mmCIF file with all atom_site columns, N, CA and C in Angstrom:
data_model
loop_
_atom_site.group_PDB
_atom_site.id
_atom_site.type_symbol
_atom_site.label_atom_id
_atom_site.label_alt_id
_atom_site.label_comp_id
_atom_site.label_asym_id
_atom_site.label_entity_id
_atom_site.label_seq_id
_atom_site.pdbx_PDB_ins_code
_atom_site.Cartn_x
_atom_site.Cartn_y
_atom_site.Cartn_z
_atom_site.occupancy
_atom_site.B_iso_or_equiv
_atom_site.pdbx_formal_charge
_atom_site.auth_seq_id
_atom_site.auth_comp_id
_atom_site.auth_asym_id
_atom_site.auth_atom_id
_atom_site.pdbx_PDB_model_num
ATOM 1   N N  . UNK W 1 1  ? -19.826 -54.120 96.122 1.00 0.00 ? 273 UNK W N  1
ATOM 2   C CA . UNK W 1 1  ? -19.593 -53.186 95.042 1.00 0.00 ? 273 UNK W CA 1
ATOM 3   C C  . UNK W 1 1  ? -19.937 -53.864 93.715 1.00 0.00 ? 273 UNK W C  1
ATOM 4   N N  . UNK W 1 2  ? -20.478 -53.349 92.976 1.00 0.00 ? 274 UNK W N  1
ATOM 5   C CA . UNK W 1 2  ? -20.979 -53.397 91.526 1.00 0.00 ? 274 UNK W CA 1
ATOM 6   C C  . UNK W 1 2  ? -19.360 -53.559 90.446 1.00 0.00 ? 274 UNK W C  1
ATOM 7   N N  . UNK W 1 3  ? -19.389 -53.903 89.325 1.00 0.00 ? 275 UNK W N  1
ATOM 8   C CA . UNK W 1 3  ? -18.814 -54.399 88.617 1.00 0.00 ? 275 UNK W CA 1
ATOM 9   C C  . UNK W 1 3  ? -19.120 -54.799 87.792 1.00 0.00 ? 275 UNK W C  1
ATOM 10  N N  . UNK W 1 4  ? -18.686 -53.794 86.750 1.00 0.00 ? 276 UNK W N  1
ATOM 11  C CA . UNK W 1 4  ? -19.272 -54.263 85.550 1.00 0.00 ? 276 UNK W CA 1
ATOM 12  C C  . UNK W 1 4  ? -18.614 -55.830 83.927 1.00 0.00 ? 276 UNK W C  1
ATOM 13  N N  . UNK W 1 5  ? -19.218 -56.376 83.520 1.00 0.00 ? 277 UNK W N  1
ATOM 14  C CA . UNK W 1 5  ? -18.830 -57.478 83.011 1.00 0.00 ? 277 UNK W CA 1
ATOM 15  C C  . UNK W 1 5  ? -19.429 -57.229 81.339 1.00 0.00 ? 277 UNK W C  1
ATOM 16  N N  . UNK W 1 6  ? -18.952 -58.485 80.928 1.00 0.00 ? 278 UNK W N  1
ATOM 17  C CA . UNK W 1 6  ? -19.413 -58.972 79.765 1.00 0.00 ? 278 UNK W CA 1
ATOM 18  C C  . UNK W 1 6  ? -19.655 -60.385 78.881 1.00 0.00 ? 278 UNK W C  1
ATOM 19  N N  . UNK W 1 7  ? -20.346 -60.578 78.541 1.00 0.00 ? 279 UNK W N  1
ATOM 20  C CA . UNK W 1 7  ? -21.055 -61.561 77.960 1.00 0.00 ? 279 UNK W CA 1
ATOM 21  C C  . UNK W 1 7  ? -20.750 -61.884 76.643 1.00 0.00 ? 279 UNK W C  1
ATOM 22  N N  . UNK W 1 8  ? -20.424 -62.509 76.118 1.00 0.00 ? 280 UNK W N  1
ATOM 23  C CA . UNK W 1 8  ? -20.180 -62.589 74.137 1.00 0.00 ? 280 UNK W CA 1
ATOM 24  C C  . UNK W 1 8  ? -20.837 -63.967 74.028 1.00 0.00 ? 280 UNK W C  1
ATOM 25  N N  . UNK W 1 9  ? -21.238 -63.809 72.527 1.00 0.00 ? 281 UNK W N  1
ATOM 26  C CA . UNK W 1 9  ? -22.168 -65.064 72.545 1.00 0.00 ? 281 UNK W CA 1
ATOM 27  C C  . UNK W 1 9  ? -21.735 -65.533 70.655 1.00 0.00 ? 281 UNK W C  1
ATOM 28  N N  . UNK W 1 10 ? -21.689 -66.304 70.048 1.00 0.00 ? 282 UNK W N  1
ATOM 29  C CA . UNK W 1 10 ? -21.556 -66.702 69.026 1.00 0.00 ? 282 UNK W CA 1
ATOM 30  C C  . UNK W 1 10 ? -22.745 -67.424 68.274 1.00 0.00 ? 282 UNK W C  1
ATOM 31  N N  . UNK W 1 11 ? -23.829 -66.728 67.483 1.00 0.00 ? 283 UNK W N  1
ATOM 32  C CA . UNK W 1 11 ? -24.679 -67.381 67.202 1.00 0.00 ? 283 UNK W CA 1
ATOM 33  C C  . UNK W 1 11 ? -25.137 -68.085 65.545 1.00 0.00 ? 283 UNK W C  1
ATOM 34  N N  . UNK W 1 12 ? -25.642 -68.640 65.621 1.00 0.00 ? 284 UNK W N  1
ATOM 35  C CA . UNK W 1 12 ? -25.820 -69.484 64.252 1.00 0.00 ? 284 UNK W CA 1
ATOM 36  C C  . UNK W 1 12 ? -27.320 -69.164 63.927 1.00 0.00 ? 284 UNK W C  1
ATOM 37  N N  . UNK W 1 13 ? -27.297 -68.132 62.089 1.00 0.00 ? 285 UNK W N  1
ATOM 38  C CA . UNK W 1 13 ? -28.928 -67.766 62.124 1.00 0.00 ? 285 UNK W CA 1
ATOM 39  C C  . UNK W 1 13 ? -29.198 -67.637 60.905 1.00 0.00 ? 285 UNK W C  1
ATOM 40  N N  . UNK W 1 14 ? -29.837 -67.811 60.300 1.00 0.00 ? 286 UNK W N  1
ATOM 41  C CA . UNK W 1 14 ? -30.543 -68.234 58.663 1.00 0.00 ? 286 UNK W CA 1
ATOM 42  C C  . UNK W 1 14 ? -30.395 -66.657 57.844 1.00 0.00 ? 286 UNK W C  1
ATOM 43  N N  . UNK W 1 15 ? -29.838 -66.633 57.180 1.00 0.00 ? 287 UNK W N  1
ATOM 44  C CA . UNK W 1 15 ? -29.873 -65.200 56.078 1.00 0.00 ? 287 UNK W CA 1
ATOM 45  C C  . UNK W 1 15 ? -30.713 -64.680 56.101 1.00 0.00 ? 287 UNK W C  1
ATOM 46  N N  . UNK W 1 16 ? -32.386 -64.937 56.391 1.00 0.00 ? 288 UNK W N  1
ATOM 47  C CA . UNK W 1 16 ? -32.854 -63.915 56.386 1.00 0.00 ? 288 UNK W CA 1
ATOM 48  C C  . UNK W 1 16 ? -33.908 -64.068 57.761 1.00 0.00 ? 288 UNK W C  1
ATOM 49  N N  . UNK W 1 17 ? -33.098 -64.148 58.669 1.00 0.00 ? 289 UNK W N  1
ATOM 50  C CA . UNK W 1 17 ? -33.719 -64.195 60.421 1.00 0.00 ? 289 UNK W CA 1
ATOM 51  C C  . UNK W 1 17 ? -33.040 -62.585 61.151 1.00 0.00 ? 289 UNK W C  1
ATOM 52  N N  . UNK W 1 18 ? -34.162 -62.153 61.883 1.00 0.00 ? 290 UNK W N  1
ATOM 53  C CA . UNK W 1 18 ? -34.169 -61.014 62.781 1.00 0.00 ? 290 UNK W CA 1
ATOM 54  C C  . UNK W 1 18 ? -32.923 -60.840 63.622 1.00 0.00 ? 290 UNK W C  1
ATOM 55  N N  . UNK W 1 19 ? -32.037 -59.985 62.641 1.00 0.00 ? 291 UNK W N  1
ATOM 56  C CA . UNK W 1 19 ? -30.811 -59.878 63.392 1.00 0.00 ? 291 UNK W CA 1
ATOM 57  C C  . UNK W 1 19 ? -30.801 -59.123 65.140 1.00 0.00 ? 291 UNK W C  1
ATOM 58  N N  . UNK W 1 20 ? -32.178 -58.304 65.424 1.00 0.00 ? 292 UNK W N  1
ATOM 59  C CA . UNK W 1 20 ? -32.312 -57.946 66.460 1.00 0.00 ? 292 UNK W CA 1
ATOM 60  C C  . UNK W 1 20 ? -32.882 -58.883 67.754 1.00 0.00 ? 292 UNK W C  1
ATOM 61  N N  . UNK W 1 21 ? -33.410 -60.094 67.003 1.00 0.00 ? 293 UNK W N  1
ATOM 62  C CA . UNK W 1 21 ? -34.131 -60.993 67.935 1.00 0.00 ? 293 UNK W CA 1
ATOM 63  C C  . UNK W 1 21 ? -33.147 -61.465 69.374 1.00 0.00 ? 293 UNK W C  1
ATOM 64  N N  . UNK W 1 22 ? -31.747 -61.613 68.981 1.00 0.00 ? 294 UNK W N  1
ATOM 65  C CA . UNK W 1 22 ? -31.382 -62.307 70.172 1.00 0.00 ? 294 UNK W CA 1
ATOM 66  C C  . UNK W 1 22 ? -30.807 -61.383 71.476 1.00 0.00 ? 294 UNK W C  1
ATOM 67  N N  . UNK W 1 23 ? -30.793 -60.045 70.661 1.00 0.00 ? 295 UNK W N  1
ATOM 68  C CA . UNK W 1 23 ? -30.471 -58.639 71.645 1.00 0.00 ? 295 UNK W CA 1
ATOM 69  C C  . UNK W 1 23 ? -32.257 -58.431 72.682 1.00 0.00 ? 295 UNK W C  1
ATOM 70  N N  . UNK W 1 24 ? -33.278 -58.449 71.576 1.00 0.00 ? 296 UNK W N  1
ATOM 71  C CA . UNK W 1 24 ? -34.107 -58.224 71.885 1.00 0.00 ? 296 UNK W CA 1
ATOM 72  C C  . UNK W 1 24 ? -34.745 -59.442 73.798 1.00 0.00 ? 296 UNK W C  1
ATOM 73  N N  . UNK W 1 25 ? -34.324 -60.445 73.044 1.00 0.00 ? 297 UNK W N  1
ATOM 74  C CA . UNK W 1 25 ? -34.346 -61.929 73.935 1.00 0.00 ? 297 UNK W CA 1
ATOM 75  C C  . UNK W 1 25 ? -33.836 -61.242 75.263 1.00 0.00 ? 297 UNK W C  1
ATOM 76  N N  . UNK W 1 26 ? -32.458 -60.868 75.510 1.00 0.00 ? 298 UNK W N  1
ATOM 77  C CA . UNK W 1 26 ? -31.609 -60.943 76.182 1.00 0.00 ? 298 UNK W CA 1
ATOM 78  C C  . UNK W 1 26 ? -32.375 -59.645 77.207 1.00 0.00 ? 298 UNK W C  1
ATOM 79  N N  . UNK W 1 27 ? -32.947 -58.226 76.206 1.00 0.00 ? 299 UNK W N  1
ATOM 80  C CA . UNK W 1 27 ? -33.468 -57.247 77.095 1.00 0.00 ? 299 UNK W CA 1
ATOM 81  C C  . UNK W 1 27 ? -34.571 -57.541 77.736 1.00 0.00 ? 299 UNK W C  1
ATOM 82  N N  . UNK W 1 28 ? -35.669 -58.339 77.425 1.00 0.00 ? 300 UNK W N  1
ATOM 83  C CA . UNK W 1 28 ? -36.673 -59.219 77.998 1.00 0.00 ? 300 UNK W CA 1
ATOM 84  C C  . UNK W 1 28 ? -36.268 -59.763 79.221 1.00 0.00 ? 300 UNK W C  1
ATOM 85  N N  . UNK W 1 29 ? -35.203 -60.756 78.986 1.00 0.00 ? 301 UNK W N  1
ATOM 86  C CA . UNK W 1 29 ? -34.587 -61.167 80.073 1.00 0.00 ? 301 UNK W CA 1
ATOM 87  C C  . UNK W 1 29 ? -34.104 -60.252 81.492 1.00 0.00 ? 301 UNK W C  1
ATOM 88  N N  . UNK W 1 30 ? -33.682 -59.531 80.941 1.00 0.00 ? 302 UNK W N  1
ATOM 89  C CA . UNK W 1 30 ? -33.061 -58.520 81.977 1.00 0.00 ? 302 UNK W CA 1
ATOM 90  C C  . UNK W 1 30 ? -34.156 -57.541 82.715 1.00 0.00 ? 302 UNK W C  1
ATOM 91  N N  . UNK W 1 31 ? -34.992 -57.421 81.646 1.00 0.00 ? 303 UNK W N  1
ATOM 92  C CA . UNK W 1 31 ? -35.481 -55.666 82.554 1.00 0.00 ? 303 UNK W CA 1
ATOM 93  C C  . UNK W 1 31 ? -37.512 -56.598 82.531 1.00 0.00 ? 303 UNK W C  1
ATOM 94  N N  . UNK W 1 32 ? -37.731 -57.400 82.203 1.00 0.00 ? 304 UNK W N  1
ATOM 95  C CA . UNK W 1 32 ? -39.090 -57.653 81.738 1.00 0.00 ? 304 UNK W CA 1
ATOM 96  C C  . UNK W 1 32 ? -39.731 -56.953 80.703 1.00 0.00 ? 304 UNK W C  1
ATOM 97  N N  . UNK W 1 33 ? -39.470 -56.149 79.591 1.00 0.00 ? 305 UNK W N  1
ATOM 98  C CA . UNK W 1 33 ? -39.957 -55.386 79.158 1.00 0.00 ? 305 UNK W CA 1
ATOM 99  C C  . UNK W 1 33 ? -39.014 -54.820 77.982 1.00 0.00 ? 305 UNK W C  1
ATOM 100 N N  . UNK W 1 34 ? -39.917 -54.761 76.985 1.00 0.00 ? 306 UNK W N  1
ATOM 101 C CA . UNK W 1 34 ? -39.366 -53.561 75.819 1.00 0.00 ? 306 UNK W CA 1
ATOM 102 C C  . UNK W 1 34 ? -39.684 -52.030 75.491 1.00 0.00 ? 306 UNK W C  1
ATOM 103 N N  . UNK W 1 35 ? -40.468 -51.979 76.159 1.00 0.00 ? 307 UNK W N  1
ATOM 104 C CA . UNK W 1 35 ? -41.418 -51.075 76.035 1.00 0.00 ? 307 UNK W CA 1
ATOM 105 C C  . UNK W 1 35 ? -40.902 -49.585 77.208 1.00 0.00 ? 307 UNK W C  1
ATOM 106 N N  . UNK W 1 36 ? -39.481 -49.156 77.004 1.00 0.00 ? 308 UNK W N  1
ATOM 107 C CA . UNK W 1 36 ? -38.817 -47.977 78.118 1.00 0.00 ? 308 UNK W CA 1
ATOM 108 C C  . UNK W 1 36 ? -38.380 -47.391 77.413 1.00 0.00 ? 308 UNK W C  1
ATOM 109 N N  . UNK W 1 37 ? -37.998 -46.151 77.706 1.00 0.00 ? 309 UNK W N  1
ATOM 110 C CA . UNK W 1 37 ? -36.979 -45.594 76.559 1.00 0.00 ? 309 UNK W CA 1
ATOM 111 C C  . UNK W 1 37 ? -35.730 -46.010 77.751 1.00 0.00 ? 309 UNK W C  1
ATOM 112 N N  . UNK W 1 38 ? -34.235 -45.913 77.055 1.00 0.00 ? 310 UNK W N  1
ATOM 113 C CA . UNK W 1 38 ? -32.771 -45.775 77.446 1.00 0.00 ? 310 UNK W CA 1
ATOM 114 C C  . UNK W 1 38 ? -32.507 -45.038 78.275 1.00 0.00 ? 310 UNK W C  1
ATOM 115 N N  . UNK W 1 39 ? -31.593 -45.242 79.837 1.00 0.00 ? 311 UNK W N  1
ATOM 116 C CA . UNK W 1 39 ? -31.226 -46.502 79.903 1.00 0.00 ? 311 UNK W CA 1
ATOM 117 C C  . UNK W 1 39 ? -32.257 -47.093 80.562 1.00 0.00 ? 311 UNK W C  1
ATOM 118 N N  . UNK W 1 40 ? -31.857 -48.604 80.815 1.00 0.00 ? 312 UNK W N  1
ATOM 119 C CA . UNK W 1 40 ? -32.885 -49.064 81.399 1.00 0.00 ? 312 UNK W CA 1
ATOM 120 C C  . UNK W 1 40 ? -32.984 -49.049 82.714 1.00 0.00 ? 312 UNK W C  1
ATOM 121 N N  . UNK W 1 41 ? -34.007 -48.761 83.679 1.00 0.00 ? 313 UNK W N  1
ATOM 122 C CA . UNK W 1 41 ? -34.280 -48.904 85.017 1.00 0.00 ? 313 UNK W CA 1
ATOM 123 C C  . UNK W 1 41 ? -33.446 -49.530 86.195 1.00 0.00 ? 313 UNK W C  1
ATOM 124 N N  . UNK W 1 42 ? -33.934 -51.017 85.281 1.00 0.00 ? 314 UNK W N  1
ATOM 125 C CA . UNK W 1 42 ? -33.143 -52.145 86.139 1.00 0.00 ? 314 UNK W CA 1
ATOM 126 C C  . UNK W 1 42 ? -32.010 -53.169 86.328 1.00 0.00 ? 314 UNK W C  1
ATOM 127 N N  . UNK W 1 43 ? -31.424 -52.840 84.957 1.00 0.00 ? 315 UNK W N  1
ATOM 128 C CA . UNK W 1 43 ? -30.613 -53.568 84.819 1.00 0.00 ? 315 UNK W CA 1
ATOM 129 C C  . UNK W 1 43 ? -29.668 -53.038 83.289 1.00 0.00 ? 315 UNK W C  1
ATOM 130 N N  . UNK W 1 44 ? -28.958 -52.044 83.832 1.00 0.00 ? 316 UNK W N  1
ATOM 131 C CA . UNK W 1 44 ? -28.196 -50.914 82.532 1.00 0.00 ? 316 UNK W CA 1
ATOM 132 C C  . UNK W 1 44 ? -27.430 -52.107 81.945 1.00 0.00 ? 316 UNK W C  1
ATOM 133 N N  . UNK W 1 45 ? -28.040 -51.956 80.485 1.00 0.00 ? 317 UNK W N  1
ATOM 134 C CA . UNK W 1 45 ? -27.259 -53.053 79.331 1.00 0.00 ? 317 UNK W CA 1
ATOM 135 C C  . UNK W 1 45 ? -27.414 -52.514 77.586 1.00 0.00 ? 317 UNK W C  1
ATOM 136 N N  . UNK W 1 46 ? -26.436 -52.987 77.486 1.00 0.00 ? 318 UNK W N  1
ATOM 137 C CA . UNK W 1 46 ? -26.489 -52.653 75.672 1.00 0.00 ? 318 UNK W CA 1
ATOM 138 C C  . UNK W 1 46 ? -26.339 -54.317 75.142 1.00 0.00 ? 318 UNK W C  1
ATOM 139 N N  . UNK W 1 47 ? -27.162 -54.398 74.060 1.00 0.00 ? 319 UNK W N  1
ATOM 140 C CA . UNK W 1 47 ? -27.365 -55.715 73.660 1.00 0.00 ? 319 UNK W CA 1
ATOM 141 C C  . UNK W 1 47 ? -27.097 -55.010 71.928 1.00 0.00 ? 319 UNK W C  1
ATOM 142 N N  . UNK W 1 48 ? -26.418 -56.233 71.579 1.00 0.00 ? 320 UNK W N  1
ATOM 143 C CA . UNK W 1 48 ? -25.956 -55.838 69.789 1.00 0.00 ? 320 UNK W CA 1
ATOM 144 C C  . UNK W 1 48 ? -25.492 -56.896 69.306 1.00 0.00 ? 320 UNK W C  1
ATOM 145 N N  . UNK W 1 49 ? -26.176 -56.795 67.915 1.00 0.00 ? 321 UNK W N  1
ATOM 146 C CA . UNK W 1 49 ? -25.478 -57.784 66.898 1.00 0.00 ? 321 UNK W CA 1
ATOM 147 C C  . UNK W 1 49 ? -25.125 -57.329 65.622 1.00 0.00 ? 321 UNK W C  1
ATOM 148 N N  . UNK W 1 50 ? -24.205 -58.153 65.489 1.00 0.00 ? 322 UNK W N  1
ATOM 149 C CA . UNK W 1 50 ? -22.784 -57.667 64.326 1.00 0.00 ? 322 UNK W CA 1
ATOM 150 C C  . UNK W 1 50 ? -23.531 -59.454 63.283 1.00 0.00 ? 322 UNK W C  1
ATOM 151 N N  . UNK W 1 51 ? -23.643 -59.273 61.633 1.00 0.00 ? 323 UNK W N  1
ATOM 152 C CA . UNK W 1 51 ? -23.973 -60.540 61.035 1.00 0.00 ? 323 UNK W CA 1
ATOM 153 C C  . UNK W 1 51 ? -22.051 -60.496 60.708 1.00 0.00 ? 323 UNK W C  1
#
């Protein structure tokens, strides 16, 4: 059975660096690809960052 979890991450990033980059990282990781519309195929995830 499936079960769902969560991940938190604490990151350190220069004032004016791509607050979407490390969500973006993480969906790469997961599904191969940016390029789907919502949700994703293979691996249902929400990725977000709070500065």
């Amino acid at each position: 059975m499936l079960a769902p979890f969560v991940h938190e991450a604490l990151l350190a990033v220069g004032g004016d660096s791509d607050g979407a980059a490390p969500g973006a990282a993480v969906t790469l990781e997961l599904c191969g690809s940016l390029e789907h519309q919502p949700p994703c195929p293979l691996a249902p995830h929400n990725t977000r960052a709070e500065r």
